[in-house]
Amino acid sequence: MKSWCALASLLLAYFCHGTLSCPPLCKCYHRRAEVVCNEVPLTEYPSEGLSMNTTLMTIQFTNITSISEQQLKATPLLQGLHLYSNHLQSLSAHLLRGVPHLNTLDLTGNKLSVLPADVFLHAPLRNLVLKNNVIEKADAEWLPDNSSITWLDMSGNSLTKIPTALLQKLPHLETLDLANNHLEQISMSSLDPLTKLERLNLRNNKLDTLEVSVLQSSRNLTYLFLSQNNLNKLPQNLFQELTQLRLLSLDENQLSHIPAGLLDPLSSLEEEGLDLTSNPWVCDGKVKYLWRWLQKNKKKVFLPETIICARPQSLVGRSLMSLTESELNLQA
């Protein structure tokens, strides 16, 4: 009898201290220390009723508009915080001070525009996702020096530039995603600190060229996405250091020619790893290098037969691969 009473008292104590409680409109999985909240009526971060042992939180498709440092302190052991598709408009300064173990923060699909300085300090973040918000300016003061971040995703915002000072704080970065912004240029030395960078996504921006030295420190780069820009010329030695590159997308740009030797360093391209489609190629004598490179490296090119001549008029619509030396005046 005494043992039964002791067990009942212990269980009551657990419930009274909130160890097995769960906030309204949320589901709690105590064995794996996970909380999931995906109810539209939720308008405030559910800090009341959370177990202090929670290590993973997912809050999605709610009407929450802000999150404060004080609210996150309810879960001091938190390691992953996923806040997809809410209505977040603001984050408090020093947001992560109460979650010193947080390594993943995903804020995809909110309405964030301006973030306070020091917002991502105080936690050993490795993955930071700010995808599909309305951020116009990235700030170096968001992050600590020598940040541990390896994955930074700022795609789908309204960035016109990426500060060199911010990238200097990311020596461990392996993936940088800046797709679907309004970037017009990448500063000459801005990528130099990213010596561990393996994946760079610049798709769907407004780049018209790249400085010859912009990728000189990116020797570990294996995936480079440059499609859907306004690239109309590329420096001859742009890819000189990219001997590890496996995939390169240059489709949907404004390339009419490429300089001789541009693709020669790319010995590690995988099968169909190079996309040159949907460019206005001019099939004249200046296309000699590309034509001969394609003949030797056809397997490395995605749909090589769809690399189409836009000029001259006599060759419009013809596949570059299908042309003969005489049609291109390449006999010499």
Short mmCIF file of C-alpha atoms in Angstrom, two decimals:
data_model
loop_
_atom_site.label_atom_id
_atom_site.label_comp_id
_atom_site.label_asym_id
_atom_site.label_seq_id
_atom_site.Cartn_x
_atom_site.Cartn_y
_atom_site.Cartn_z
CA MET A 1 0.00 0.00 0.00
CA LYS A 2 2.81 2.36 0.94
CA SER A 3 4.60 1.67 -2.35
CA TRP A 4 1.44 2.42 -4.35
CA CYS A 5 0.98 5.71 -2.52
CA ALA A 6 4.62 6.62 -3.17
CA LEU A 7 4.22 5.94 -6.91
CA ALA A 8 1.01 7.97 -7.03
CA SER A 9 2.74 10.87 -5.28
CA LEU A 10 5.65 10.70 -7.73
CA LEU A 11 3.35 10.79 -10.75
CA LEU A 12 1.41 13.68 -9.25
CA ALA A 13 4.65 15.56 -8.72
CA TYR A 14 5.62 15.03 -12.36
CA PHE A 15 2.34 16.47 -13.59
CA CYS A 16 2.43 19.35 -11.12
CA HIS A 17 5.91 20.37 -12.27
CA GLY A 18 4.89 20.22 -15.93
CA THR A 19 7.25 17.41 -16.89
CA LEU A 20 4.52 15.54 -18.80
CA SER A 21 2.29 18.50 -19.60
CA CYS A 22 1.75 19.93 -23.09
CA PRO A 23 0.68 23.38 -24.31
CA PRO A 24 -2.77 23.77 -25.88
CA LEU A 25 -2.91 23.29 -29.67
CA CYS A 26 0.33 21.27 -29.57
CA LYS A 27 1.32 17.62 -29.53
CA CYS A 28 4.10 16.44 -27.24
CA TYR A 29 6.16 13.31 -27.71
CA HIS A 30 7.82 12.94 -24.36
CA ARG A 31 9.96 9.91 -25.13
CA ARG A 32 11.81 11.77 -27.88
CA ALA A 33 11.49 15.18 -26.17
CA GLU A 34 9.69 16.68 -29.19
CA VAL A 35 6.85 19.20 -29.46
CA VAL A 36 4.83 19.89 -32.63
CA CYS A 37 2.39 22.79 -32.96
CA ASN A 38 0.59 23.33 -36.27
CA GLU A 39 -2.76 24.87 -35.42
CA VAL A 40 -3.77 28.13 -37.14
CA PRO A 41 -5.44 29.61 -33.99
CA LEU A 42 -2.09 29.64 -32.18
CA THR A 43 -1.08 33.32 -31.87
CA GLU A 44 1.67 33.22 -29.24
CA TYR A 45 4.76 31.09 -28.81
CA PRO A 46 3.61 28.21 -26.55
CA SER A 47 6.12 28.58 -23.73
CA GLU A 48 3.60 27.78 -21.00
CA GLY A 49 3.32 24.05 -20.29
CA LEU A 50 6.46 23.02 -22.13
CA SER A 51 8.71 20.37 -20.63
CA MET A 52 12.13 21.76 -19.79
CA ASN A 53 13.55 18.57 -21.34
CA THR A 54 12.28 19.47 -24.83
CA THR A 55 15.07 19.24 -27.43
CA LEU A 56 13.10 19.63 -30.68
CA MET A 57 10.26 22.04 -31.48
CA THR A 58 8.33 22.42 -34.72
CA ILE A 59 5.82 25.26 -35.02
CA GLN A 60 4.24 25.67 -38.44
CA PHE A 61 1.18 27.23 -40.13
CA THR A 62 0.21 29.31 -37.10
CA ASN A 63 -0.52 33.01 -36.58
CA ILE A 64 2.45 33.68 -34.30
CA THR A 65 3.95 37.08 -35.16
CA SER A 66 6.91 37.37 -32.77
CA ILE A 67 9.26 35.39 -30.53
CA SER A 68 11.22 36.65 -27.56
CA GLU A 69 14.27 35.54 -25.63
CA GLN A 70 12.11 35.06 -22.54
CA GLN A 71 9.78 32.62 -24.32
CA LEU A 72 12.66 30.43 -25.50
CA LYS A 73 14.06 30.19 -21.98
CA ALA A 74 11.27 27.70 -21.20
CA THR A 75 13.26 25.04 -23.08
CA PRO A 76 16.95 25.42 -22.09
CA LEU A 77 17.92 22.06 -23.66
CA LEU A 78 16.49 22.90 -27.09
CA GLN A 79 18.65 21.74 -30.01
CA GLY A 80 16.37 22.21 -33.00
CA LEU A 81 13.74 24.92 -33.60
CA HIS A 82 11.72 24.79 -36.82
CA LEU A 83 9.35 27.69 -37.42
CA TYR A 84 7.99 27.13 -40.92
CA SER A 85 5.29 29.26 -42.56
CA ASN A 86 4.06 31.27 -39.62
CA HIS A 87 3.48 35.03 -39.56
CA LEU A 88 6.67 36.03 -37.77
CA GLN A 89 7.46 39.71 -38.27
CA SER A 90 9.99 40.27 -35.50
CA LEU A 91 12.59 38.52 -33.37
CA SER A 92 13.96 39.95 -30.15
CA ALA A 93 17.61 40.90 -29.69
CA HIS A 94 19.73 38.20 -28.05
CA LEU A 95 16.96 35.77 -29.01
CA LEU A 96 19.04 32.65 -28.37
CA ARG A 97 20.54 33.53 -25.00
CA GLY A 98 18.30 31.03 -23.19
CA VAL A 99 18.95 28.11 -25.55
CA PRO A 100 22.73 27.52 -25.39
CA HIS A 101 22.49 24.10 -27.07
CA LEU A 102 20.53 25.17 -30.17
CA ASN A 103 22.24 23.99 -33.36
CA THR A 104 19.41 24.31 -35.93
CA LEU A 105 17.10 27.29 -36.47
CA ASP A 106 14.75 27.27 -39.45
CA LEU A 107 12.62 30.38 -40.09
CA THR A 108 11.42 29.50 -43.59
CA GLY A 109 8.36 31.22 -44.99
CA ASN A 110 7.68 34.02 -42.55
CA LYS A 111 7.45 37.82 -42.88
CA LEU A 112 10.77 38.83 -41.38
CA SER A 113 12.25 42.02 -42.84
CA VAL A 114 14.62 43.64 -40.33
CA LEU A 115 16.45 41.59 -37.70
CA PRO A 116 18.15 43.09 -34.63
CA ALA A 117 21.89 43.03 -34.09
CA ASP A 118 23.05 40.08 -31.96
CA VAL A 119 19.89 38.14 -32.80
CA PHE A 120 21.73 34.86 -33.44
CA LEU A 121 24.45 35.16 -30.82
CA HIS A 122 24.70 32.93 -27.75
CA ALA A 123 23.95 29.57 -29.42
CA PRO A 124 26.27 27.21 -31.34
CA LEU A 125 24.20 27.29 -34.53
CA ARG A 126 25.29 24.99 -37.35
CA ASN A 127 22.23 25.39 -39.56
CA LEU A 128 20.50 28.75 -40.06
CA VAL A 129 17.65 28.99 -42.56
CA LEU A 130 16.03 32.35 -43.35
CA LYS A 131 14.48 31.23 -46.64
CA ASN A 132 11.43 32.96 -48.18
CA ASN A 133 11.16 36.02 -46.00
CA VAL A 134 11.33 39.71 -47.03
CA ILE A 135 14.82 40.57 -45.78
CA GLU A 136 16.45 43.38 -47.77
CA LYS A 137 19.73 43.67 -45.89
CA ALA A 138 22.00 41.08 -44.26
CA ASP A 139 23.93 42.30 -41.23
CA ALA A 140 27.28 41.03 -39.94
CA GLU A 141 26.18 41.94 -36.41
CA TRP A 142 23.65 39.09 -36.43
CA LEU A 143 26.42 36.56 -35.82
CA PRO A 144 29.37 36.08 -33.47
CA ASP A 145 32.94 36.03 -34.73
CA ASN A 146 34.07 32.57 -35.83
CA SER A 147 30.48 31.33 -36.09
CA SER A 148 30.02 27.55 -36.16
CA ILE A 149 27.41 27.75 -38.95
CA THR A 150 27.99 25.26 -41.77
CA TRP A 151 24.68 25.80 -43.62
CA LEU A 152 23.27 29.28 -44.32
CA ASP A 153 20.15 29.63 -46.46
CA MET A 154 18.96 33.15 -47.28
CA SER A 155 17.25 32.28 -50.54
CA GLY A 156 13.95 33.86 -51.50
CA ASN A 157 14.51 37.27 -49.94
CA SER A 158 15.16 40.76 -51.38
CA LEU A 159 18.92 41.01 -50.91
CA THR A 160 20.82 43.26 -53.31
CA LYS A 161 24.22 42.42 -51.83
CA ILE A 162 25.83 40.15 -49.26
CA PRO A 163 28.27 41.91 -46.90
CA THR A 164 31.86 40.69 -46.87
CA ALA A 165 31.87 41.36 -43.10
CA LEU A 166 29.12 38.78 -42.62
CA LEU A 167 30.92 36.11 -44.64
CA GLN A 168 34.13 36.76 -42.71
CA LYS A 169 32.37 35.41 -39.63
CA LEU A 170 31.61 32.08 -41.34
CA PRO A 171 34.92 30.19 -41.70
CA HIS A 172 33.18 26.81 -41.29
CA LEU A 173 30.49 27.40 -43.92
CA GLU A 174 29.92 24.50 -46.33
CA THR A 175 26.62 25.51 -47.97
CA LEU A 176 25.58 29.05 -48.94
CA ASP A 177 22.20 29.51 -50.63
CA LEU A 178 21.44 32.99 -51.97
CA ALA A 179 19.07 31.95 -54.76
CA ASN A 180 16.01 34.02 -55.68
CA ASN A 181 17.26 37.39 -54.49
CA HIS A 182 18.25 40.60 -56.31
CA LEU A 183 22.03 40.32 -56.19
CA GLU A 184 23.71 42.36 -58.91
CA GLN A 185 27.30 41.47 -58.10
CA ILE A 186 29.50 39.39 -55.81
CA SER A 187 32.34 41.50 -54.40
CA MET A 188 35.79 40.43 -55.51
CA SER A 189 37.06 39.13 -52.16
CA SER A 190 33.79 38.42 -50.38
CA LEU A 191 34.00 34.63 -50.73
CA ASP A 192 37.68 34.37 -49.74
CA PRO A 193 36.97 33.46 -46.07
CA LEU A 194 34.79 30.51 -47.16
CA THR A 195 37.58 28.03 -47.79
CA LYS A 196 35.37 25.07 -46.77
CA LEU A 197 32.50 26.02 -49.06
CA GLU A 198 31.16 23.03 -51.02
CA ARG A 199 27.80 24.26 -52.37
CA LEU A 200 27.05 27.78 -53.65
CA ASN A 201 23.62 28.65 -55.03
CA LEU A 202 23.27 32.01 -56.80
CA ARG A 203 20.37 30.98 -59.04
CA ASN A 204 17.79 33.56 -60.12
CA ASN A 205 19.56 36.79 -59.27
CA LYS A 206 20.66 39.74 -61.44
CA LEU A 207 24.34 38.93 -61.96
CA ASP A 208 25.70 39.99 -65.36
CA THR A 209 29.29 38.90 -64.77
CA LEU A 210 31.63 37.58 -62.08
CA GLU A 211 35.06 38.96 -61.21
CA VAL A 212 37.90 36.69 -62.32
CA SER A 213 39.12 36.19 -58.73
CA VAL A 214 35.76 35.75 -56.99
CA LEU A 215 36.10 31.93 -56.78
CA GLN A 216 39.87 31.74 -56.29
CA SER A 217 39.58 30.50 -52.66
CA SER A 218 36.72 28.08 -53.35
CA ARG A 219 38.86 25.03 -54.05
CA ASN A 220 36.44 22.66 -52.26
CA LEU A 221 33.42 23.80 -54.25
CA THR A 222 31.52 20.83 -55.71
CA TYR A 223 28.16 22.38 -56.68
CA LEU A 224 27.78 25.82 -58.27
CA PHE A 225 24.39 27.10 -59.41
CA LEU A 226 24.42 30.22 -61.63
CA SER A 227 21.29 29.68 -63.72
CA GLN A 228 18.62 32.33 -64.33
CA ASN A 229 20.89 35.35 -64.08
CA ASN A 230 21.92 37.94 -66.66
CA LEU A 231 25.42 36.58 -67.24
CA ASN A 232 26.63 37.73 -70.64
CA LYS A 233 30.39 37.22 -70.25
CA LEU A 234 32.68 35.15 -68.07
CA PRO A 235 36.41 35.68 -67.40
CA GLN A 236 38.70 33.07 -68.93
CA ASN A 237 40.15 31.92 -65.59
CA LEU A 238 36.95 32.09 -63.54
CA PHE A 239 36.91 28.33 -62.84
CA GLN A 240 40.68 27.90 -62.62
CA GLU A 241 40.64 26.61 -59.01
CA LEU A 242 37.45 24.52 -59.22
CA THR A 243 39.05 21.16 -59.85
CA GLN A 244 36.59 19.45 -57.48
CA LEU A 245 33.46 20.82 -59.14
CA ARG A 246 30.89 18.14 -59.97
CA LEU A 247 27.94 20.25 -61.10
CA LEU A 248 27.74 23.66 -62.79
CA SER A 249 24.52 25.27 -64.00
CA LEU A 250 24.79 28.19 -66.42
CA ASP A 251 21.40 27.76 -68.10
CA GLU A 252 18.98 30.63 -68.72
CA ASN A 253 21.57 33.38 -68.91
CA GLN A 254 22.65 35.72 -71.74
CA LEU A 255 25.80 33.92 -72.85
CA SER A 256 26.59 34.18 -76.56
CA HIS A 257 30.21 32.97 -76.30
CA ILE A 258 32.58 31.66 -73.65
CA PRO A 259 36.34 32.29 -73.66
CA ALA A 260 38.77 29.60 -74.76
CA GLY A 261 39.95 27.46 -71.85
CA LEU A 262 37.08 28.37 -69.50
CA LEU A 263 35.88 24.79 -68.99
CA ASP A 264 39.26 23.03 -69.06
CA PRO A 265 39.81 22.97 -65.25
CA LEU A 266 36.48 21.20 -64.69
CA SER A 267 37.84 17.65 -64.94
CA SER A 268 35.63 16.42 -62.08
CA LEU A 269 32.28 17.23 -63.68
CA GLU A 270 29.88 14.33 -63.26
CA GLU A 271 27.77 12.91 -66.07
CA GLU A 272 25.31 15.60 -67.25
CA GLY A 273 26.89 17.91 -64.67
CA LEU A 274 27.12 20.99 -66.93
CA ASP A 275 23.97 22.83 -68.06
CA LEU A 276 24.39 25.41 -70.82
CA THR A 277 20.85 25.38 -72.20
CA SER A 278 18.67 28.44 -72.85
CA ASN A 279 21.43 30.88 -73.72
CA PRO A 280 21.52 32.99 -76.93
CA TRP A 281 24.56 31.24 -78.45
CA VAL A 282 26.09 32.89 -81.51
CA CYS A 283 27.32 30.10 -83.76
CA ASP A 284 30.18 31.83 -85.55
CA GLY A 285 33.96 31.44 -85.49
CA LYS A 286 34.12 32.53 -81.85
CA VAL A 287 32.21 29.42 -80.77
CA LYS A 288 35.13 27.22 -81.87
CA TYR A 289 36.31 26.41 -78.34
CA LEU A 290 32.85 25.48 -77.02
CA TRP A 291 32.02 23.39 -80.09
CA ARG A 292 35.22 21.35 -79.79
CA TRP A 293 34.88 20.99 -76.00
CA LEU A 294 31.35 19.64 -76.46
CA GLN A 295 32.54 17.09 -79.01
CA LYS A 296 35.03 15.70 -76.47
CA ASN A 297 32.88 15.99 -73.33
CA LYS A 298 29.36 15.23 -74.52
CA LYS A 299 28.58 12.93 -71.59
CA LYS A 300 29.33 15.68 -69.07
CA VAL A 301 26.71 17.99 -70.59
CA PHE A 302 23.00 18.06 -69.78
CA LEU A 303 20.97 17.70 -72.99
CA PRO A 304 23.83 18.81 -75.27
CA GLU A 305 21.60 18.63 -78.33
CA THR A 306 19.46 21.46 -76.88
CA ILE A 307 22.33 23.98 -76.91
CA ILE A 308 20.78 25.98 -79.73
CA CYS A 309 22.07 28.71 -82.03
CA ALA A 310 20.34 32.08 -81.68
CA ARG A 311 22.44 33.65 -84.45
CA PRO A 312 23.36 33.99 -87.28
CA GLN A 313 20.02 33.89 -89.02
CA SER A 314 21.08 31.00 -91.25
CA LEU A 315 21.67 28.75 -88.22
CA VAL A 316 18.87 29.87 -85.89
CA GLY A 317 17.32 26.88 -84.13
CA ARG A 318 20.15 24.51 -85.05
CA SER A 319 21.86 22.48 -82.34
CA LEU A 320 25.48 23.55 -81.92
CA MET A 321 26.45 19.88 -81.61
CA SER A 322 24.98 19.14 -85.03
CA LEU A 323 26.98 21.73 -86.93
CA THR A 324 29.95 20.85 -89.09
CA GLU A 325 33.34 22.57 -89.15
CA SER A 326 32.52 24.07 -92.55
CA GLU A 327 29.25 25.55 -91.29
CA LEU A 328 31.19 27.22 -88.48
CA ASN A 329 34.15 28.13 -90.68
CA LEU A 330 36.48 26.17 -88.41
CA GLN A 331 38.66 24.53 -91.05
CA ALA A 332 41.68 26.61 -90.11
#
